[in-house]
PDB file of C-alpha atoms in Angstrom:
ATOM      1  CA  GLN A   1     -34.004  48.212-109.821  1.00  0.00           C
ATOM      2  CA  VAL A   2     -31.923  45.910-107.437  1.00  0.00           C
ATOM      3  CA  GLN A   3     -31.240  46.134-104.182  1.00  0.00           C
ATOM      4  CA  LEU A   4     -28.066  45.707-102.209  1.00  0.00           C
ATOM      5  CA  VAL A   5     -26.242  45.173 -98.973  1.00  0.00           C
ATOM      6  CA  GLU A   6     -23.201  44.063 -97.692  1.00  0.00           C
ATOM      7  CA  SER A   7     -21.523  41.913 -95.187  1.00  0.00           C
ATOM      8  CA  GLY A   8     -19.373  40.953 -93.180  1.00  0.00           C
ATOM      9  CA  GLY A   9     -16.630  43.777 -92.830  1.00  0.00           C
ATOM     10  CA  GLY A  10     -14.796  43.995 -89.097  1.00  0.00           C
ATOM     11  CA  LEU A  11     -11.835  43.866 -87.674  1.00  0.00           C
ATOM     12  CA  VAL A  12      -8.458  42.372 -88.790  1.00  0.00           C
ATOM     13  CA  GLN A  13      -4.849  41.525 -88.194  1.00  0.00           C
ATOM     14  CA  ALA A  14      -2.598  42.771 -90.852  1.00  0.00           C
ATOM     15  CA  GLY A  15      -1.864  39.481 -92.752  1.00  0.00           C
ATOM     16  CA  GLY A  16      -5.110  37.429 -92.520  1.00  0.00           C
ATOM     17  CA  SER A  17      -8.279  37.405 -94.474  1.00  0.00           C
ATOM     18  CA  LEU A  18     -11.580  38.232 -94.771  1.00  0.00           C
ATOM     19  CA  ARG A  19     -14.304  38.225 -96.631  1.00  0.00           C
ATOM     20  CA  LEU A  20     -17.213  40.291 -97.612  1.00  0.00           C
ATOM     21  CA  SER A  21     -20.798  39.681 -98.875  1.00  0.00           C
ATOM     22  CA  CYS A  22     -22.445  41.587-101.393  1.00  0.00           C
ATOM     23  CA  ALA A  23     -26.650  40.151-100.837  1.00  0.00           C
ATOM     24  CA  ALA A  24     -28.616  41.637-103.621  1.00  0.00           C
ATOM     25  CA  SER A  25     -32.126  41.682-103.940  1.00  0.00           C
ATOM     26  CA  GLY A  26     -35.409  43.008-106.298  1.00  0.00           C
ATOM     27  CA  GLY A  27     -34.396  42.412-110.168  1.00  0.00           C
ATOM     28  CA  SER A  28     -32.601  40.248-111.568  1.00  0.00           C
ATOM     29  CA  PHE A  29     -29.219  39.551-110.219  1.00  0.00           C
ATOM     30  CA  SER A  30     -27.199  36.755-112.881  1.00  0.00           C
ATOM     31  CA  THR A  31     -28.205  40.097-115.943  1.00  0.00           C
ATOM     32  CA  TYR A  32     -26.189  42.245-113.297  1.00  0.00           C
ATOM     33  CA  ALA A  33     -22.484  42.973-113.225  1.00  0.00           C
ATOM     34  CA  VAL A  34     -20.545  43.526-110.025  1.00  0.00           C
ATOM     35  CA  GLY A  35     -18.174  45.524-109.266  1.00  0.00           C
ATOM     36  CA  TRP A  36     -16.263  45.859-104.887  1.00  0.00           C
ATOM     37  CA  PHE A  37     -15.344  49.687-104.334  1.00  0.00           C
ATOM     38  CA  ARG A  38     -12.925  51.368-101.028  1.00  0.00           C
ATOM     39  CA  GLN A  39     -13.489  54.552 -99.505  1.00  0.00           C
ATOM     40  CA  ALA A  40     -10.753  55.954 -96.651  1.00  0.00           C
ATOM     41  CA  PRO A  41     -11.247  59.147 -94.897  1.00  0.00           C
ATOM     42  CA  GLY A  42     -10.354  62.137 -96.646  1.00  0.00           C
ATOM     43  CA  GLN A  43      -9.603  59.985-100.180  1.00  0.00           C
ATOM     44  CA  GLU A  44     -12.126  58.890-103.733  1.00  0.00           C
ATOM     45  CA  ARG A  45     -13.865  55.990-104.172  1.00  0.00           C
ATOM     46  CA  LEU A  46     -11.565  53.925-106.208  1.00  0.00           C
ATOM     47  CA  PHE A  47     -12.352  50.169-108.104  1.00  0.00           C
ATOM     48  CA  VAL A  48     -10.572  47.500-106.014  1.00  0.00           C
ATOM     49  CA  GLY A  49     -12.268  44.149-109.460  1.00  0.00           C
ATOM     50  CA  ALA A  50     -15.122  43.247-109.923  1.00  0.00           C
ATOM     51  CA  ILE A  51     -16.352  39.793-111.923  1.00  0.00           C
ATOM     52  CA  THR A  52     -19.248  39.838-115.589  1.00  0.00           C
ATOM     53  CA  ASP A  53     -22.708  38.590-115.313  1.00  0.00           C
ATOM     54  CA  ASP A  54     -21.647  34.542-115.730  1.00  0.00           C
ATOM     55  CA  GLY A  55     -18.611  34.584-113.442  1.00  0.00           C
ATOM     56  CA  GLY A  56     -16.277  34.207-116.320  1.00  0.00           C
ATOM     57  CA  LYS A  57     -14.173  37.474-116.158  1.00  0.00           C
ATOM     58  CA  THR A  58     -12.336  38.504-112.180  1.00  0.00           C
ATOM     59  CA  TYR A  59     -10.451  41.755-113.240  1.00  0.00           C
ATOM     60  CA  PHE A  60      -8.823  43.973-110.110  1.00  0.00           C
ATOM     61  CA  ALA A  61      -6.774  47.169-109.587  1.00  0.00           C
ATOM     62  CA  ALA A  62      -3.370  46.752-109.202  1.00  0.00           C
ATOM     63  CA  SER A  63      -2.672  47.856-105.501  1.00  0.00           C
ATOM     64  CA  VAL A  64      -5.311  43.925-104.339  1.00  0.00           C
ATOM     65  CA  LYS A  65      -4.095  42.286-107.737  1.00  0.00           C
ATOM     66  CA  ASP A  66      -2.964  38.433-105.753  1.00  0.00           C
ATOM     67  CA  ARG A  67      -4.246  39.430-103.045  1.00  0.00           C
ATOM     68  CA  PHE A  68      -7.537  39.123-103.373  1.00  0.00           C
ATOM     69  CA  ALA A  69     -10.745  37.242-104.837  1.00  0.00           C
ATOM     70  CA  ILE A  70     -13.670  37.487-106.781  1.00  0.00           C
ATOM     71  CA  SER A  71     -16.930  34.894-107.189  1.00  0.00           C
ATOM     72  CA  ARG A  72     -20.470  35.171-107.960  1.00  0.00           C
ATOM     73  CA  ASP A  73     -23.556  33.071-106.385  1.00  0.00           C
ATOM     74  CA  ASN A  74     -25.749  33.405-108.940  1.00  0.00           C
ATOM     75  CA  ALA A  75     -28.892  31.004-107.680  1.00  0.00           C
ATOM     76  CA  LYS A  76     -28.049  32.947-104.463  1.00  0.00           C
ATOM     77  CA  ASN A  77     -27.885  36.050-105.656  1.00  0.00           C
ATOM     78  CA  ARG A  78     -24.742  36.861-103.894  1.00  0.00           C
ATOM     79  CA  VAL A  79     -21.031  37.390-104.582  1.00  0.00           C
ATOM     80  CA  PHE A  80     -18.271  37.367-102.534  1.00  0.00           C
ATOM     81  CA  LEU A  81     -14.811  39.370-101.742  1.00  0.00           C
ATOM     82  CA  GLN A  82     -12.767  36.919-100.237  1.00  0.00           C
ATOM     83  CA  MET A  83      -9.072  39.275 -99.221  1.00  0.00           C
ATOM     84  CA  ASN A  84      -5.904  37.415 -98.193  1.00  0.00           C
ATOM     85  CA  ASN A  85      -3.010  39.343 -97.167  1.00  0.00           C
ATOM     86  CA  LEU A  86      -4.811  42.010 -95.486  1.00  0.00           C
ATOM     87  CA  LYS A  87      -2.771  45.076 -95.718  1.00  0.00           C
ATOM     88  CA  LYS A  88      -3.448  48.241 -93.479  1.00  0.00           C
ATOM     89  CA  GLU A  89      -3.911  50.411 -96.233  1.00  0.00           C
ATOM     90  CA  ASP A  90      -6.374  48.405 -96.817  1.00  0.00           C
ATOM     91  CA  LYS A  91      -8.659  49.612 -94.662  1.00  0.00           C
ATOM     92  CA  SER A  92     -11.405  51.200 -95.831  1.00  0.00           C
ATOM     93  CA  VAL A  93     -15.220  51.479 -96.894  1.00  0.00           C
ATOM     94  CA  TYR A  94     -16.010  48.552 -99.315  1.00  0.00           C
ATOM     95  CA  TYR A  95     -18.879  49.165-101.407  1.00  0.00           C
ATOM     96  CA  CYS A  96     -20.967  46.746-104.294  1.00  0.00           C
ATOM     97  CA  ALA A  97     -22.090  48.025-107.213  1.00  0.00           C
ATOM     98  CA  ALA A  98     -23.908  46.897-110.449  1.00  0.00           C
ATOM     99  CA  ASP A  99     -24.808  47.488-113.335  1.00  0.00           C
ATOM    100  CA  ARG A 100     -26.161  45.469-116.956  1.00  0.00           C
ATOM    101  CA  GLY A 101     -23.417  44.400-119.956  1.00  0.00           C
ATOM    102  CA  MET A 102     -20.361  45.575-118.600  1.00  0.00           C
ATOM    103  CA  TYR A 103     -16.499  43.088-119.220  1.00  0.00           C
ATOM    104  CA  ASP A 104     -14.434  45.852-117.627  1.00  0.00           C
ATOM    105  CA  SER A 105     -15.570  48.675-115.897  1.00  0.00           C
ATOM    106  CA  ARG A 106     -13.331  50.529-113.404  1.00  0.00           C
ATOM    107  CA  VAL A 107     -14.667  53.437-112.523  1.00  0.00           C
ATOM    108  CA  VAL A 108     -17.738  54.874-110.134  1.00  0.00           C
ATOM    109  CA  THR A 109     -20.356  56.229-112.807  1.00  0.00           C
ATOM    110  CA  ASP A 110     -20.173  53.056-114.556  1.00  0.00           C
ATOM    111  CA  TYR A 111     -22.554  51.599-112.062  1.00  0.00           C
ATOM    112  CA  THR A 112     -25.808  52.297-111.479  1.00  0.00           C
ATOM    113  CA  TYR A 113     -26.990  50.200-108.181  1.00  0.00           C
ATOM    114  CA  TRP A 114     -24.835  50.522-104.692  1.00  0.00           C
ATOM    115  CA  GLY A 115     -25.072  49.443-102.014  1.00  0.00           C
ATOM    116  CA  GLN A 116     -24.424  51.248 -98.481  1.00  0.00           C
ATOM    117  CA  GLY A 117     -21.112  49.382 -97.516  1.00  0.00           C
ATOM    118  CA  THR A 118     -18.835  47.715 -94.312  1.00  0.00           C
ATOM    119  CA  GLN A 119     -16.076  48.402 -92.974  1.00  0.00           C
ATOM    120  CA  VAL A 120     -13.011  47.190 -92.835  1.00  0.00           C
ATOM    121  CA  THR A 121     -10.598  47.812 -90.212  1.00  0.00           C
ATOM    122  CA  VAL A 122      -7.621  46.085 -90.393  1.00  0.00           C
ATOM    123  CA  SER A 123      -4.804  46.808 -87.647  1.00  0.00           C
ATOM    124  CA  SER A 124      -0.890  46.612 -87.196  1.00  0.00           C
TER     125      SER A 124
END
């Protein structure tokens, strides 16, 4: 019911910052929790972080805790992933995903709607 499009990926040097956006259309965005996932070549798609529908709670994988932040602007149907102090290990395709009524959802199967992904490359 909701379409998601990621943007903001690109090339950044290690130690730098990048902000990704997830734009939604076709549904009532304010009723959806949004998660971010990433997938590197040959690897599983892994949880990065998530935000509740009202923006009141965010939570993250240990690998990005204290470096990444998530925020949302429901009036603009958009969620942001702020990535700071990027490491080479953060190089991945990043995906946003959405579903309703989730306050602690960390696995791919918890989410119904997915974007197509945006590439993040971190150079040394």
